[in-house]
PDB file of C-alpha atoms in Angstrom:
ATOM      1  CA  MET A  29     -44.317  16.496  42.611  1.00 46.00           C
ATOM      2  CA  VAL A  30     -40.545  16.930  42.295  1.00 46.00           C
ATOM      3  CA  LYS A  31     -39.242  18.589  39.164  1.00 56.00           C
ATOM      4  CA  ARG A  32     -36.342  16.805  37.529  1.00 59.00           C
ATOM      5  CA  ARG A  33     -33.740  18.722  35.651  1.00 61.00           C
ATOM      6  CA  GLU A  34     -33.561  17.255  32.175  1.00 64.00           C
ATOM      7  CA  LEU A  35     -32.452  18.605  28.860  1.00 65.00           C
ATOM      8  CA  THR A  36     -34.833  18.740  25.989  1.00 71.00           C
ATOM      9  CA  GLU A  37     -34.120  16.834  22.812  1.00 73.00           C
ATOM     10  CA  LYS A  38     -33.178  20.102  21.134  1.00 75.00           C
ATOM     11  CA  ASP A  39     -30.595  20.858  23.862  1.00 73.00           C
ATOM     12  CA  ARG A  40     -29.092  17.373  23.602  1.00 69.00           C
ATOM     13  CA  VAL A  41     -28.738  17.665  19.830  1.00 75.00           C
ATOM     14  CA  GLN A  42     -27.118  21.062  20.242  1.00 78.00           C
ATOM     15  CA  ILE A  43     -24.415  19.801  22.621  1.00 75.00           C
ATOM     16  CA  LYS A  44     -24.106  16.508  20.697  1.00 76.00           C
ATOM     17  CA  CYS A  45     -24.464  14.203  23.700  1.00 76.00           C
ATOM     18  CA  SER A  46     -26.852  11.422  24.547  1.00 76.00           C
ATOM     19  CA  HIS A  47     -29.256  11.466  27.500  1.00 75.00           C
ATOM     20  CA  SER A  48     -27.047   9.130  29.556  1.00 80.00           C
ATOM     21  CA  VAL A  49     -23.932  11.277  29.076  1.00 78.00           C
ATOM     22  CA  VAL A  50     -25.800  14.347  30.277  1.00 76.00           C
ATOM     23  CA  LYS A  51     -27.185  12.393  33.254  1.00 80.00           C
ATOM     24  CA  TYR A  52     -23.746  11.143  34.349  1.00 81.00           C
ATOM     25  CA  ALA A  53     -22.217  14.589  33.847  1.00 80.00           C
ATOM     26  CA  LEU A  54     -24.855  16.168  36.111  1.00 81.00           C
ATOM     27  CA  GLU A  55     -24.272  13.460  38.743  1.00 84.00           C
ATOM     28  CA  SER A  56     -20.518  14.056  38.611  1.00 81.00           C
ATOM     29  CA  VAL A  57     -20.982  17.803  39.091  1.00 83.00           C
ATOM     30  CA  ALA A  58     -23.356  17.157  42.011  1.00 86.00           C
ATOM     31  CA  GLU A  59     -20.865  14.820  43.743  1.00 84.00           C
ATOM     32  CA  THR A  60     -17.534  16.559  43.148  1.00 81.00           C
ATOM     33  CA  GLY A  61     -18.465  20.075  42.154  1.00 80.00           C
ATOM     34  CA  THR A  62     -16.558  19.785  38.852  1.00 78.00           C
ATOM     35  CA  TYR A  63     -16.802  17.740  35.718  1.00 74.00           C
ATOM     36  CA  ARG A  64     -13.751  16.056  34.277  1.00 73.00           C
ATOM     37  CA  MET A  65     -13.706  13.423  31.612  1.00 68.00           C
ATOM     38  CA  ARG A  66     -12.186  10.240  32.915  1.00 67.00           C
ATOM     39  CA  GLN A  67      -9.164   8.963  31.042  1.00 70.00           C
ATOM     40  CA  GLY A  68      -8.470   5.373  30.063  1.00 65.00           C
ATOM     41  CA  ARG A  69     -11.848   4.486  28.645  1.00 70.00           C
ATOM     42  CA  GLY A  70     -12.209   2.173  25.697  1.00 72.00           C
ATOM     43  CA  ARG A  71     -10.422  -0.947  24.618  1.00 75.00           C
ATOM     44  CA  LYS A  72      -6.644  -0.887  24.678  1.00 74.00           C
ATOM     45  CA  GLN A  73      -4.945  -1.339  21.336  1.00 76.00           C
ATOM     46  CA  LYS A  74      -2.983  -4.569  21.063  1.00 79.00           C
ATOM     47  CA  PRO A  75      -0.098  -3.229  19.011  1.00 84.00           C
ATOM     48  CA  THR A  76       1.609  -0.553  21.049  1.00 85.00           C
ATOM     49  CA  ASP A  77       3.222   2.478  19.435  1.00 88.00           C
ATOM     50  CA  ALA A  78       6.564   0.661  19.626  1.00 90.00           C
ATOM     51  CA  ASP A  79       5.030  -2.365  17.876  1.00 89.00           C
ATOM     52  CA  VAL A  80       3.649  -0.176  15.100  1.00 90.00           C
ATOM     53  CA  GLN A  81       7.053   1.468  14.582  1.00 92.00           C
ATOM     54  CA  HIS A  82       8.696  -1.979  14.542  1.00 90.00           C
ATOM     55  CA  LEU A  83       6.161  -3.189  11.947  1.00 89.00           C
ATOM     56  CA  LYS A  84       6.797  -0.131   9.804  1.00 89.00           C
ATOM     57  CA  ILE A  85      10.565  -0.725   9.882  1.00 90.00           C
ATOM     58  CA  LEU A  86      10.133  -4.428   9.073  1.00 88.00           C
ATOM     59  CA  SER A  87       7.789  -3.781   6.169  1.00 88.00           C
ATOM     60  CA  THR A  88       9.868  -0.984   4.622  1.00 86.00           C
ATOM     61  CA  SER A  89      13.127  -2.924   4.940  1.00 87.00           C
ATOM     62  CA  ASP A  90      11.668  -5.893   3.028  1.00 85.00           C
ATOM     63  CA  ARG A  91       8.705  -4.780   0.938  1.00 83.00           C
ATOM     64  CA  ARG A  92       7.904  -8.341  -0.145  1.00 83.00           C
ATOM     65  CA  LYS A  93       6.906  -9.391   3.386  1.00 86.00           C
ATOM     66  CA  THR A  94       3.234 -10.178   3.731  1.00 87.00           C
ATOM     67  CA  THR A  95       1.091  -9.448   6.762  1.00 88.00           C
ATOM     68  CA  ALA A  96       1.299 -13.158   7.615  1.00 90.00           C
ATOM     69  CA  ASP A  97       5.117 -12.921   7.730  1.00 90.00           C
ATOM     70  CA  LEU A  98       4.930  -9.800   9.885  1.00 90.00           C
ATOM     71  CA  GLN A  99       2.409 -11.516  12.159  1.00 91.00           C
ATOM     72  CA  VAL A 100       4.754 -14.457  12.745  1.00 92.00           C
ATOM     73  CA  GLU A 101       7.633 -12.116  13.630  1.00 90.00           C
ATOM     74  CA  LEU A 102       5.535  -9.938  15.922  1.00 88.00           C
ATOM     75  CA  ASN A 103       3.781 -12.812  17.729  1.00 88.00           C
ATOM     76  CA  ALA A 104       6.941 -14.881  18.247  1.00 88.00           C
ATOM     77  CA  SER A 105       7.633 -13.396  21.671  1.00 82.00           C
ATOM     78  CA  ARG A 106       4.021 -12.856  22.798  1.00 83.00           C
ATOM     79  CA  SER A 107       1.748 -14.942  24.970  1.00 84.00           C
ATOM     80  CA  GLU A 108      -1.428 -16.441  23.526  1.00 84.00           C
ATOM     81  CA  SER A 109      -3.632 -13.649  24.899  1.00 81.00           C
ATOM     82  CA  GLU A 110      -1.402 -10.930  23.392  1.00 84.00           C
ATOM     83  CA  LYS A 111      -1.365 -12.269  19.820  1.00 88.00           C
ATOM     84  CA  VAL A 112      -2.063  -9.743  17.069  1.00 89.00           C
ATOM     85  CA  SER A 113      -4.144 -10.647  14.008  1.00 90.00           C
ATOM     86  CA  ARG A 114      -3.198 -10.046  10.387  1.00 91.00           C
ATOM     87  CA  MET A 115      -6.039  -7.555   9.952  1.00 92.00           C
ATOM     88  CA  THR A 116      -4.810  -5.538  12.948  1.00 91.00           C
ATOM     89  CA  ILE A 117      -1.316  -5.457  11.441  1.00 90.00           C
ATOM     90  CA  SER A 118      -2.722  -4.433   8.061  1.00 90.00           C
ATOM     91  CA  ARG A 119      -4.836  -1.696   9.661  1.00 91.00           C
ATOM     92  CA  SER A 120      -1.848  -0.385  11.633  1.00 90.00           C
ATOM     93  CA  LEU A 121       0.301  -0.211   8.500  1.00 89.00           C
ATOM     94  CA  ASN A 122      -2.510   1.513   6.581  1.00 89.00           C
ATOM     95  CA  GLU A 123      -2.692   4.162   9.305  1.00 89.00           C
ATOM     96  CA  GLN A 124       1.066   4.687   8.853  1.00 87.00           C
ATOM     97  CA  GLY A 125       0.555   5.303   5.132  1.00 87.00           C
ATOM     98  CA  LEU A 126       1.717   1.874   3.928  1.00 86.00           C
ATOM     99  CA  ASN A 127      -0.839   0.171   1.696  1.00 84.00           C
ATOM    100  CA  GLY A 128      -0.584  -3.333   0.295  1.00 82.00           C
ATOM    101  CA  ARG A 129      -0.098  -3.687  -3.440  1.00 80.00           C
ATOM    102  CA  VAL A 130       0.475  -6.578  -5.818  1.00 79.00           C
ATOM    103  CA  ALA A 131       3.888  -6.307  -7.455  1.00 75.00           C
ATOM    104  CA  ALA A 132       3.845  -5.941 -11.230  1.00 78.00           C
ATOM    105  CA  LYS A 133       4.988  -9.038 -13.099  1.00 80.00           C
ATOM    106  CA  LYS A 134       7.896  -8.218 -15.359  1.00 77.00           C
ATOM    107  CA  GLN A 135      10.246 -10.237 -17.453  1.00 76.00           C
ATOM    108  CA  LEU A 136      13.636 -10.563 -15.816  1.00 76.00           C
ATOM    109  CA  LEU A 137      16.458  -8.759 -17.580  1.00 80.00           C
ATOM    110  CA  ARG A 138      19.103 -11.314 -18.385  1.00 84.00           C
ATOM    111  CA  ALA A 139      22.092 -10.656 -20.591  1.00 85.00           C
ATOM    112  CA  ALA A 140      20.424 -12.537 -23.470  1.00 84.00           C
ATOM    113  CA  ASN A 141      17.228 -10.468 -23.169  1.00 82.00           C
ATOM    114  CA  ILE A 142      19.212  -7.234 -23.288  1.00 82.00           C
ATOM    115  CA  GLN A 143      21.203  -8.282 -26.376  1.00 85.00           C
ATOM    116  CA  LYS A 144      18.304  -9.647 -28.477  1.00 84.00           C
ATOM    117  CA  PRO A 145      16.895  -6.288 -29.676  1.00 82.00           C
ATOM    118  CA  LEU A 146      20.405  -5.125 -30.604  1.00 86.00           C
ATOM    119  CA  ARG A 147      21.420  -8.192 -32.586  1.00 88.00           C
ATOM    120  CA  PHE A 148      19.467  -7.406 -35.774  1.00 83.00           C
ATOM    121  CA  PRO A 149      20.591  -3.744 -36.110  1.00 84.00           C
ATOM    122  CA  ARG A 150      24.227  -4.729 -35.517  1.00 89.00           C
ATOM    123  CA  GLU A 151      24.094  -7.460 -38.145  1.00 89.00           C
ATOM    124  CA  CYS A 152      22.435  -5.133 -40.668  1.00 88.00           C
ATOM    125  CA  ARG A 153      24.663  -2.102 -40.141  1.00 89.00           C
ATOM    126  CA  HIS A 154      26.362  -2.539 -43.546  1.00 91.00           C
ATOM    127  CA  TRP A 155      23.117  -3.004 -45.576  1.00 90.00           C
ATOM    128  CA  THR A 156      22.402  -0.831 -48.596  1.00 90.00           C
ATOM    129  CA  VAL A 157      19.145   1.002 -49.325  1.00 89.00           C
ATOM    130  CA  ASP A 158      18.061  -1.829 -51.650  1.00 90.00           C
ATOM    131  CA  ASP A 159      18.517  -4.349 -48.839  1.00 88.00           C
ATOM    132  CA  TRP A 160      16.438  -2.201 -46.470  1.00 84.00           C
ATOM    133  CA  ASN A 161      13.649  -1.890 -49.054  1.00 84.00           C
ATOM    134  CA  LYS A 162      13.115  -5.657 -48.855  1.00 85.00           C
ATOM    135  CA  VAL A 163      12.350  -5.469 -45.119  1.00 80.00           C
ATOM    136  CA  LEU A 164       8.684  -5.512 -44.116  1.00 74.00           C
ATOM    137  CA  TRP A 165       8.151  -2.509 -41.821  1.00 73.00           C
ATOM    138  CA  THR A 166       5.281  -2.582 -39.330  1.00 70.00           C
ATOM    139  CA  ASP A 167       4.248   0.003 -36.787  1.00 62.00           C
ATOM    140  CA  GLU A 168       2.888  -2.508 -34.315  1.00 55.00           C
ATOM    141  CA  SER A 169       3.932  -5.883 -33.087  1.00 55.00           C
ATOM    142  CA  GLU A 170       2.109  -8.195 -30.724  1.00 55.00           C
ATOM    143  CA  VAL A 171       3.875  -8.885 -27.447  1.00 51.00           C
ATOM    144  CA  PHE A 172       2.698 -11.691 -25.183  1.00 51.00           C
ATOM    145  CA  ASP A 173       3.136 -11.475 -21.436  1.00 50.00           C
ATOM    146  CA  GLN A 174       1.488 -13.752 -18.869  1.00 53.00           C
ATOM    147  CA  GLY A 175      -0.866 -15.182 -21.482  1.00 49.00           C
ATOM    148  CA  GLU A 176      -2.460 -11.857 -22.415  1.00 46.00           C
ATOM    149  CA  GLY A 177      -1.735 -10.141 -25.713  1.00 40.00           C
ATOM    150  CA  ILE A 178      -0.893  -6.481 -25.549  1.00 41.00           C
ATOM    151  CA  TRP A 179      -0.078  -4.158 -28.390  1.00 40.00           C
ATOM    152  CA  SER A 180       3.053  -2.126 -28.473  1.00 40.00           C
ATOM    153  CA  THR A 181       4.565   0.219 -31.016  1.00 42.00           C
ATOM    154  CA  GLY A 182       7.421  -1.283 -32.967  1.00 46.00           C
ATOM    155  CA  THR A 183       9.863   1.409 -31.861  1.00 50.00           C
ATOM    156  CA  ASP A 184       9.560   0.736 -28.121  1.00 47.00           C
ATOM    157  CA  GLY A 185      13.170   0.417 -27.040  1.00 50.00           C
ATOM    158  CA  LEU A 186      14.732  -0.793 -30.276  1.00 43.00           C
ATOM    159  CA  ALA A 187      18.089   0.847 -30.847  1.00 43.00           C
ATOM    160  CA  THR A 188      17.766   2.230 -34.360  1.00 44.00           C
ATOM    161  CA  SER A 189      19.825   5.398 -34.354  1.00 43.00           C
ATOM    162  CA  GLU A 190      23.415   5.081 -35.483  1.00 45.00           C
ATOM    163  CA  SER A 191      24.788   6.744 -32.334  1.00 43.00           C
ATOM    164  CA  ARG A 192      23.009   4.279 -30.055  1.00 41.00           C
ATOM    165  CA  LEU A 193      24.243   1.325 -32.085  1.00 41.00           C
ATOM    166  CA  GLU A 194      27.856   2.422 -31.914  1.00 46.00           C
ATOM    167  CA  SER A 195      27.709   2.864 -28.150  1.00 44.00           C
ATOM    168  CA  TYR A 196      27.034  -0.846 -27.661  1.00 40.00           C
TER     169      TYR A 196
END
């Protein structure tokens, strides 16, 4: 009976290789006398390094572009077999350190919105102490944004100091 050279399970666990890898490595050594790992194994990535750099530039130049917009731009000059999916684009950008976020919804600052908090203090600059005693002072006021009520302190951004009022 011919003895076959095989590694035990303990040996395979130690070198962290499966039975088939060890078998092919031994065959390669028997045929060529050396063992070299062959390059070029595995599936080729669809977006090349140049494509990934191009995607990074496109997404940082216009941060509001979605992966669908980037997909249209990238696939415009590609054949049907070379098309890149949105998930591949998203994964490539994540690997580059760019993660998708939803932009915060904020009220636009128009001239009228900037002037509204300043109108009352300007009009009341000449008031006496008796006039100010008639004002109802509250520490909190309810502010509505996008249908949800949030609480805010009453002093958030109101110009109350005399120096700030005179600068406007």
